[in-house]
């Protein structure tokens, strides 16, 4: 019997887990009480991690459509044979890449997907980020200069938390790495702090908050602007120490002057006096944070919501203040620790336009919503998906399914034969999380303490398995037409990083010395070691003895904690002006769009999403331990709307939108506000030729049949998946037929 400690890789919370292992079996998983960050907190997904390891449906060998399971060499030979002809005939841009959410959670994916983009050389790069966070990243990029300059609520020292369009009690936090947000919220309340939730649904988070305000979907930006308006109107603006670094205050004040609480109250459905009271509370709190996520990110005005959220944090003196929102100084570095402090190039929002809709590449990617347009037009002939399930995740998923079936070549790097990978010519399955090392390089950039934790693999690779970084390296080798081995490829990647690391530690070592210092490590662990040692707490490859290195982390299985967040303005800024841009000129067109939309007709029923503590987007529905006790994929409807449509609890309903229709079971509840219905995404496990037996027993329906790839948060290209107009039509009750 052996005990292993490791960080859970399933969501952004990065909880420490304690695994009891007997032979090749995990007999128990619980929270690691000694974990420096999560201190024992964990959730049902982490508890069932071993079921992923054991899942008989999880693919262990590559598959070629029509041939079934094959060896790795046969799979890569097949790809190599098809590749040359395809690129020769149609060029590199005919290949698209789609990276899913788990690429943010695995070292082998995080680093080697970048290499894949470079090796393939196609401009058609897509990811789940454009149905998720890109709007927030664009706003942060414009204001602070880098897409990863995300100011996170310093919850442990806060006295007031306003959560708008997020459900962290279920999601465990997003763009906000907390190591257990529910217990930190409870601590905040116990200290006498206040939590306010603004959400169309009385969520699990709203239920533990002091106050819940139901808001009409898609109108958040007006509500937030009215808060800003009140701060100016009532002379409550106190920006604090960031004052010398602010630009655009006068223009901002002029703009928000038009958005009085009285002007927006009917639009948002929140009374003017409540908005005024909230503004006063925010201003009066010793330390407060306004935090928004998916409800405000994946909607029509996602970028503007994120912008005005941070504007409020600035106006109340809470940006860069303990207990307000702060910028982490991440252990493995990031765009706001690299390069010259205090100034930078900002972010690029005007990459080359897409062919069909003329949408610009933003932060190096096109909106995933438009991938289907380019496929239908024949501009994309091949697709590589890595850790993604776009058929269930992207708007108009069913239309995408048809387009995928018509591609000349499709490759999926994935665990499962699911709704997307069933359409692939080749599936390349990676080893499960327990067979690989783990380090959250990306998520620590948004963590509320300066923590670091490294987890070696629990089990060796299963026979016949291949490391994910090696799978991606072999694809890179094929794409570059090179004769290099994956090991040589990895060597080059590490050397490039060593060159940058040598520079960033101020030339005390050469790249060759960096490579020697991190030997004999290879693969992602070597890349992490280079980043850690050249990072803000690193040992600079020996020049700063006692500093951080992977060796040091291996000796500390519960992680290391370098303390709470610290003030970082102005050094954190990477804007060309060296200022915090409160009124970025790039937002002009969006602000005009916002002004036009204010007087729009706002009747009818709007669809929003929902998450469950026992699901993880589309992909963990095959684990029996999570299927048990999971809330079903039902449509939540308010009693008023149910009565108006002659719907009873348990009835069948047809939900129709501009793009499609689905049938669902109704759950009547006062937890949802009138005029809004909610359906979770990531369901619809009844497609033919999939291999997910447990998920198929309770398949649910694909909510993204109803969402529309057309409308976008225009500046960022973020999809609009919340606030989708739908109609309801009762169906005959199947159970009684
Ligand atoms: N258990 C579980 N955890 C997860 C995931 C999961 O699938 N399951 N997914 C992970 C991923 S990929 C992410 S990105 C995060 C997301 O993390 P969160 O954003 O915290 O999670 P959501 O449940 O999407 O929360 C969005 C909230 O916005 C509300 N909402 C919808 N439309 C609007 C609107 O127009 N205005 C306002 N104010 N609110 C609105 C919804 O009712 C919902 O409560 O969660 C992560 N964690
Ligand atoms: N209507 C609606 N749609 C939404 C959302 C919403 O709130 N409402 N949320 C959006 C959000 S926030 C997100 S992030 C996207 C998610 O969109 P996607 O990332 O496309 O979908 P996932 O369901 O996360 O699928 C992950 C895939 O990766 C595989 N996988 C898991 N781990 C690994 C791994 O380590 N390696 C490899 N190679 N494969 C792995 C799984 O089997 C699965 O096929 O969905 C978006 N779609
Ligand atoms: S909250 Fe997230 S990181 Fe923690 S155990 Fe659950 S899935 Fe894993
Ligand atoms: Mo996400």
XYZ file of C-alpha atoms in Angstrom, residues 252-721:
470
model
C -14.971 57.275 -18.774
C -16.926 59.653 -16.580
C -18.473 61.226 -19.687
C -19.491 57.843 -21.065
C -21.123 56.465 -17.926
C -23.062 59.700 -17.404
C -25.753 58.337 -19.766
C -26.316 55.150 -17.735
C -28.152 56.174 -14.615
C -29.773 53.398 -12.550
C -33.166 54.829 -13.518
C -32.254 54.527 -17.213
C -31.272 50.832 -17.016
C -33.559 49.404 -14.323
C -36.288 48.151 -16.688
C -33.710 46.683 -19.059
C -31.885 44.732 -16.313
C -34.953 44.140 -14.131
C -33.064 45.409 -11.076
C -34.580 48.441 -9.290
C -32.647 51.718 -9.431
C -32.516 52.077 -5.665
C -30.949 48.623 -5.369
C -28.260 49.568 -7.889
C -27.527 52.755 -5.955
C -27.328 50.866 -2.675
C -24.928 48.313 -4.160
C -22.670 51.076 -5.481
C -22.540 52.617 -2.007
C -21.814 49.243 -0.424
C -18.972 48.606 -2.871
C -17.511 52.029 -2.174
C -17.820 51.668 1.590
C -16.393 48.159 1.968
C -12.874 48.089 3.439
C -11.878 45.798 0.562
C -14.220 44.602 -2.177
C -14.003 42.645 -5.413
C -16.369 42.464 -8.381
C -15.964 39.178 -10.234
C -17.691 37.997 -13.401
C -17.392 34.843 -15.435
C -19.258 32.755 -17.998
C -22.623 34.474 -17.629
C -20.860 37.731 -18.461
C -18.100 36.271 -20.708
C -20.094 34.057 -23.089
C -22.647 36.651 -24.056
C -23.311 39.462 -26.474
C -21.238 42.095 -24.629
C -18.628 39.847 -23.020
C -15.651 42.153 -23.488
C -17.526 45.217 -22.272
C -18.753 43.321 -19.197
C -15.186 42.355 -18.297
C -13.985 45.902 -18.945
C -16.568 47.630 -16.754
C -16.096 44.972 -14.039
C -12.474 46.032 -13.666
C -13.432 49.691 -14.072
C -15.582 49.249 -10.947
C -12.680 47.623 -9.128
C -10.519 50.615 -10.056
C -13.090 53.293 -9.166
C -13.591 51.821 -5.705
C -9.843 51.673 -5.031
C -9.843 47.907 -5.107
C -7.499 47.220 -8.006
C -4.117 46.065 -6.761
C -5.200 46.316 -3.142
C -5.164 43.379 -0.672
C -8.725 42.082 -0.421
C -9.610 43.676 -3.748
C -8.542 42.254 -7.093
C -4.834 41.630 -7.598
C -2.363 40.367 -10.187
C -0.563 37.156 -9.218
C 3.213 36.880 -9.671
C 3.110 33.305 -10.957
C 5.792 30.782 -10.044
C 6.460 29.687 -13.614
C 6.141 33.198 -15.006
C 3.897 34.519 -17.729
C 3.395 37.346 -20.194
C 3.329 39.957 -17.418
C 6.562 38.783 -15.778
C 8.542 38.410 -19.004
C 10.153 41.309 -20.858
C 10.538 44.888 -19.717
C 8.513 45.725 -16.586
C 5.810 48.377 -16.842
C 5.425 48.640 -20.599
C 4.849 46.322 -23.557
C 3.269 45.725 -26.915
C -0.300 45.177 -25.706
C -2.483 42.605 -27.420
C -3.194 41.939 -31.108
C -6.853 41.985 -32.132
C -6.512 42.587 -35.860
C -5.003 39.424 -37.307
C -5.809 38.475 -40.929
C -9.580 38.195 -41.574
C -11.309 34.851 -42.035
C -12.400 34.111 -45.596
C -16.143 33.617 -45.184
C -17.182 36.129 -42.524
C -14.142 38.413 -42.543
C -13.631 37.967 -38.784
C -10.188 38.983 -37.551
C -7.828 36.616 -35.820
C -7.806 37.695 -32.162
C -4.948 36.682 -29.842
C -3.795 34.311 -32.599
C -7.104 32.483 -33.082
C -10.293 32.680 -35.078
C -13.664 32.378 -33.342
C -14.438 28.656 -33.007
C -18.014 29.562 -33.976
C -16.859 30.240 -37.542
C -14.932 26.987 -38.026
C -18.063 25.447 -39.523
C -18.378 28.280 -42.095
C -14.858 27.689 -43.371
C -15.468 23.947 -43.570
C -18.713 24.312 -45.470
C -17.001 26.696 -47.907
C -14.258 24.124 -48.534
C -11.491 26.337 -47.105
C -10.766 23.791 -44.385
C -10.266 20.203 -45.642
C -8.682 18.609 -42.594
C -8.988 18.984 -38.827
C -6.932 17.955 -35.844
C -8.834 18.102 -32.559
C -6.800 17.877 -29.384
C -8.785 17.338 -26.173
C -11.946 18.862 -27.573
C -15.515 17.841 -28.259
C -16.723 20.663 -30.519
C -19.886 18.843 -31.636
C -21.263 19.272 -28.109
C -19.402 22.463 -27.200
C -19.691 24.850 -30.121
C -22.777 26.740 -31.227
C -24.608 24.932 -34.018
C -22.957 21.661 -32.982
C -25.197 19.520 -35.192
C -24.278 21.578 -38.273
C -20.627 21.133 -37.367
C -21.148 17.365 -37.098
C -22.229 17.284 -40.749
C -19.280 19.409 -41.862
C -16.810 17.146 -40.011
C -18.167 14.106 -41.826
C -17.257 15.747 -45.168
C -13.601 16.509 -44.355
C -10.791 14.813 -46.277
C -8.913 14.006 -43.081
C -9.743 14.283 -39.397
C -7.509 13.320 -36.484
C -8.592 13.378 -32.831
C -6.220 13.157 -29.889
C -8.711 12.019 -27.267
C -9.592 9.488 -24.571
C -12.982 8.599 -25.937
C -14.858 7.595 -29.045
C -17.367 10.391 -28.555
C -19.700 12.675 -30.517
C -16.730 14.384 -32.211
C -14.036 11.717 -32.435
C -16.463 9.193 -33.960
C -16.099 11.285 -37.128
C -12.280 11.128 -37.076
C -10.265 8.982 -39.490
C -7.670 8.429 -36.793
C -7.972 8.656 -33.001
C -4.777 8.878 -30.957
C -5.508 8.226 -27.251
C -3.240 9.733 -24.575
C -2.601 8.114 -21.181
C -4.964 9.116 -18.371
C -3.987 11.706 -15.719
C -2.649 9.113 -13.260
C -0.055 7.980 -15.799
C 1.481 11.379 -16.242
C 3.189 14.144 -14.315
C 1.282 17.319 -13.612
C 1.979 20.976 -13.000
C -0.508 23.836 -13.451
C 1.692 26.333 -15.256
C -1.256 28.159 -16.769
C -3.667 28.147 -13.829
C -1.112 29.467 -11.341
C -1.105 32.665 -13.398
C -4.572 33.289 -11.912
C -4.049 31.858 -8.428
C -4.966 33.710 -5.256
C -1.733 32.692 -3.551
C 1.737 32.189 -4.969
C 1.715 28.422 -4.823
C 3.523 25.665 -6.692
C 2.841 21.960 -6.664
C 4.264 19.212 -8.828
C 2.838 15.700 -9.153
C 4.855 12.842 -10.576
C 2.910 10.084 -12.345
C 1.209 7.566 -10.020
C 1.403 4.695 -12.488
C 3.859 3.970 -15.271
C 2.522 4.064 -18.821
C 0.236 1.159 -19.616
C 1.723 -1.252 -22.088
C 1.286 0.096 -25.591
C 0.553 3.644 -24.411
C 2.365 6.766 -25.586
C 2.975 10.013 -23.694
C 0.777 12.790 -24.970
C 3.733 15.095 -25.639
C 5.214 12.343 -27.744
C 1.973 11.926 -29.710
C 1.989 15.650 -30.451
C 5.715 15.649 -31.231
C 5.181 12.875 -33.779
C 2.434 14.920 -35.425
C 4.829 17.889 -35.472
C 7.472 15.756 -37.146
C 4.971 14.667 -39.828
C 3.768 18.237 -40.359
C 7.265 19.632 -40.802
C 8.088 16.827 -43.229
C 11.211 16.367 -41.145
C 13.048 13.205 -40.397
C 13.662 14.267 -36.786
C 12.641 11.909 -34.005
C 10.177 13.084 -31.327
C 13.143 13.181 -28.926
C 15.077 15.498 -31.219
C 11.985 17.638 -31.549
C 11.647 17.824 -27.767
C 15.334 18.728 -27.498
C 14.847 21.671 -29.835
C 11.796 22.891 -27.932
C 13.714 22.764 -24.631
C 16.726 24.524 -26.137
C 14.567 27.393 -27.427
C 13.165 27.776 -23.939
C 16.649 27.613 -22.433
C 17.739 30.523 -24.647
C 14.841 32.634 -23.333
C 15.479 31.529 -19.752
C 19.171 32.431 -19.921
C 18.191 35.900 -21.102
C 15.522 36.367 -18.452
C 17.869 35.571 -15.538
C 20.112 38.350 -16.734
C 22.816 36.411 -18.524
C 24.290 34.717 -15.426
C 24.129 31.425 -17.376
C 24.251 30.400 -21.021
C 21.550 28.339 -22.739
C 23.955 25.408 -22.746
C 24.401 25.722 -18.992
C 20.619 25.829 -18.574
C 20.315 22.610 -20.587
C 23.041 20.982 -18.484
C 21.385 22.129 -15.246
C 18.041 20.537 -16.091
C 19.493 17.283 -17.467
C 18.613 14.423 -17.459
C 14.979 15.524 -17.487
C 13.124 15.416 -20.788
C 9.621 16.204 -22.034
C 7.280 18.590 -20.241
C 9.051 18.182 -16.867
C 12.200 19.681 -18.365
C 10.248 22.638 -19.766
C 8.649 23.249 -16.376
C 11.990 23.044 -14.583
C 13.432 25.683 -16.928
C 10.456 27.983 -16.341
C 10.462 27.537 -12.566
C 14.182 28.100 -12.191
C 14.133 31.211 -14.369
C 10.874 32.439 -12.789
C 10.257 35.008 -10.036
C 11.100 32.560 -7.220
C 13.577 30.406 -9.132
C 17.135 29.404 -8.236
C 18.379 30.963 -11.512
C 20.093 27.638 -12.232
C 22.268 27.919 -9.136
C 22.797 31.697 -8.996
C 20.069 32.079 -6.317
C 20.664 29.143 -3.964
C 17.530 27.825 -2.232
C 15.314 29.159 -5.012
C 12.559 27.203 -6.668
C 13.271 24.198 -8.886
C 11.499 21.000 -9.786
C 13.841 19.105 -7.437
C 12.631 21.300 -4.577
C 8.987 20.686 -5.499
C 9.568 16.939 -5.674
C 10.839 17.099 -2.115
C 7.627 18.914 -1.063
C 4.693 16.745 -2.159
C 2.088 19.025 -0.530
C 3.378 21.988 -2.499
C 5.160 25.226 -1.627
C 3.475 28.492 -0.762
C 5.275 31.758 -1.520
C 2.639 33.812 0.204
C -0.366 35.985 -0.549
C -0.735 38.297 -3.525
C 1.279 41.514 -3.491
C 0.847 44.906 -5.156
C 2.186 44.799 -8.710
C 1.150 48.065 -10.371
C 2.938 49.555 -12.313
C 5.525 46.800 -12.904
C 2.794 44.350 -14.059
C 1.609 46.592 -16.912
C 2.422 45.701 -20.526
C 0.403 48.376 -22.343
C 2.252 50.481 -24.936
C 1.485 53.605 -22.845
C 2.634 52.025 -19.598
C -0.747 53.069 -18.163
C -3.944 51.304 -17.159
C -6.270 52.091 -20.056
C -9.693 52.831 -18.594
C -11.191 53.859 -21.942
C -9.279 51.845 -24.577
C -9.845 53.291 -28.069
C -10.265 49.760 -29.400
C -13.614 49.577 -27.563
C -15.179 52.406 -29.572
C -17.145 50.229 -31.999
C -18.383 48.027 -29.149
C -19.559 51.059 -27.195
C -21.513 52.267 -30.226
C -23.095 48.816 -30.502
C -23.977 48.999 -26.816
C -25.649 52.386 -27.159
C -27.756 51.077 -30.084
C -28.836 47.973 -28.163
C -30.145 49.808 -25.099
C -33.600 50.521 -26.472
C -34.050 47.138 -28.090
C -37.262 45.138 -27.604
C -36.703 42.712 -24.688
C -39.600 40.331 -24.598
C -39.647 36.563 -25.083
C -37.805 33.677 -23.492
C -34.016 33.510 -23.294
C -31.954 30.339 -22.879
C -28.955 30.191 -20.542
C -26.595 27.333 -19.549
C -26.015 25.476 -16.285
C -23.271 23.338 -14.762
C -23.492 20.471 -12.297
C -20.917 19.567 -9.678
C -20.819 16.021 -11.133
C -20.125 16.993 -14.731
C -17.135 18.499 -16.488
C -18.334 19.990 -19.743
C -19.107 17.029 -22.008
C -16.513 14.518 -21.095
C -16.831 12.939 -17.663
C -20.365 11.662 -18.093
C -19.104 8.117 -18.580
C -17.900 7.638 -15.007
C -20.394 5.639 -12.917
C -19.400 7.469 -9.713
C -20.422 10.768 -11.261
C -23.553 9.471 -12.975
C -24.881 8.537 -9.538
C -26.574 11.526 -7.930
C -26.152 13.735 -10.958
C -28.911 16.226 -11.709
C -30.490 15.365 -15.047
C -30.296 17.397 -18.258
C -33.691 19.019 -17.750
C -34.973 22.386 -18.920
C -35.550 24.650 -15.911
C -38.661 26.807 -16.339
C -40.250 29.350 -13.988
C -43.851 28.543 -12.887
C -45.183 31.654 -14.671
C -43.701 30.565 -17.993
C -44.722 26.967 -17.386
C -48.329 28.050 -16.851
C -48.270 30.313 -19.901
C -47.142 27.366 -22.042
C -49.310 24.714 -20.381
C -46.239 22.859 -19.089
C -46.179 20.748 -15.947
C -43.150 19.515 -14.052
C -41.907 16.400 -15.894
C -43.636 17.324 -19.158
C -41.942 17.043 -22.529
C -41.298 20.282 -24.365
C -39.959 21.248 -27.745
C -37.449 24.072 -27.475
C -36.863 25.861 -30.757
C -34.429 28.608 -31.720
C -33.353 30.239 -34.964
C -30.877 27.410 -35.545
C -32.538 24.216 -34.380
C -34.904 22.390 -32.101
C -34.584 19.827 -29.320
C -36.948 17.975 -27.022
C -36.407 18.105 -23.290
C -38.066 17.283 -19.985
C -39.329 20.284 -18.019
C -38.378 20.984 -14.418
C -40.548 23.749 -12.985
C -38.672 25.814 -10.403
C -38.710 29.288 -8.880
C -34.904 29.195 -8.890
C -34.965 30.527 -12.442
C -36.361 33.997 -13.149
C -39.408 34.455 -15.372
C -38.598 34.824 -19.068
C -35.492 32.637 -18.795
C -34.981 28.898 -19.216
C -31.813 26.940 -18.465
C -30.345 23.828 -20.067
C -26.837 22.463 -19.359
C -24.413 21.898 -22.264
C -22.206 18.858 -22.812
C -25.046 16.382 -23.164
C -26.489 14.539 -26.158
C -24.689 11.202 -25.839
C -26.969 9.295 -28.205
C -24.998 9.701 -31.440
C -24.325 6.453 -33.305
C -20.872 4.784 -33.328
C -19.745 6.231 -30.001
C -18.307 4.155 -27.183
C -19.441 5.604 -23.872
C -21.811 3.053 -22.407
C -22.527 4.778 -19.093
C -23.109 8.203 -20.665
C -25.412 6.729 -23.306
C -27.763 5.372 -20.624
C -28.804 8.915 -19.699
C -27.858 10.802 -22.866
C -29.638 14.149 -22.409
C -29.781 16.585 -25.309
C -27.243 18.827 -27.013
C -28.015 22.398 -25.917
C -25.762 23.699 -28.675
C -28.260 22.655 -31.314
C -30.107 25.757 -30.117
C -27.185 28.185 -29.949
C -26.292 30.243 -32.998
C -22.777 30.513 -34.464
C -23.808 33.846 -36.027
C -23.825 36.512 -33.297
C -20.540 37.120 -31.483
C -19.091 39.415 -28.880
C -17.702 41.288 -31.846
C -14.352 42.621 -30.661
C -13.155 39.318 -29.172
C -15.008 36.755 -31.323
C -16.395 35.092 -28.187
C -19.516 33.047 -28.941
C -22.886 34.052 -27.476
C -24.204 30.977 -25.669
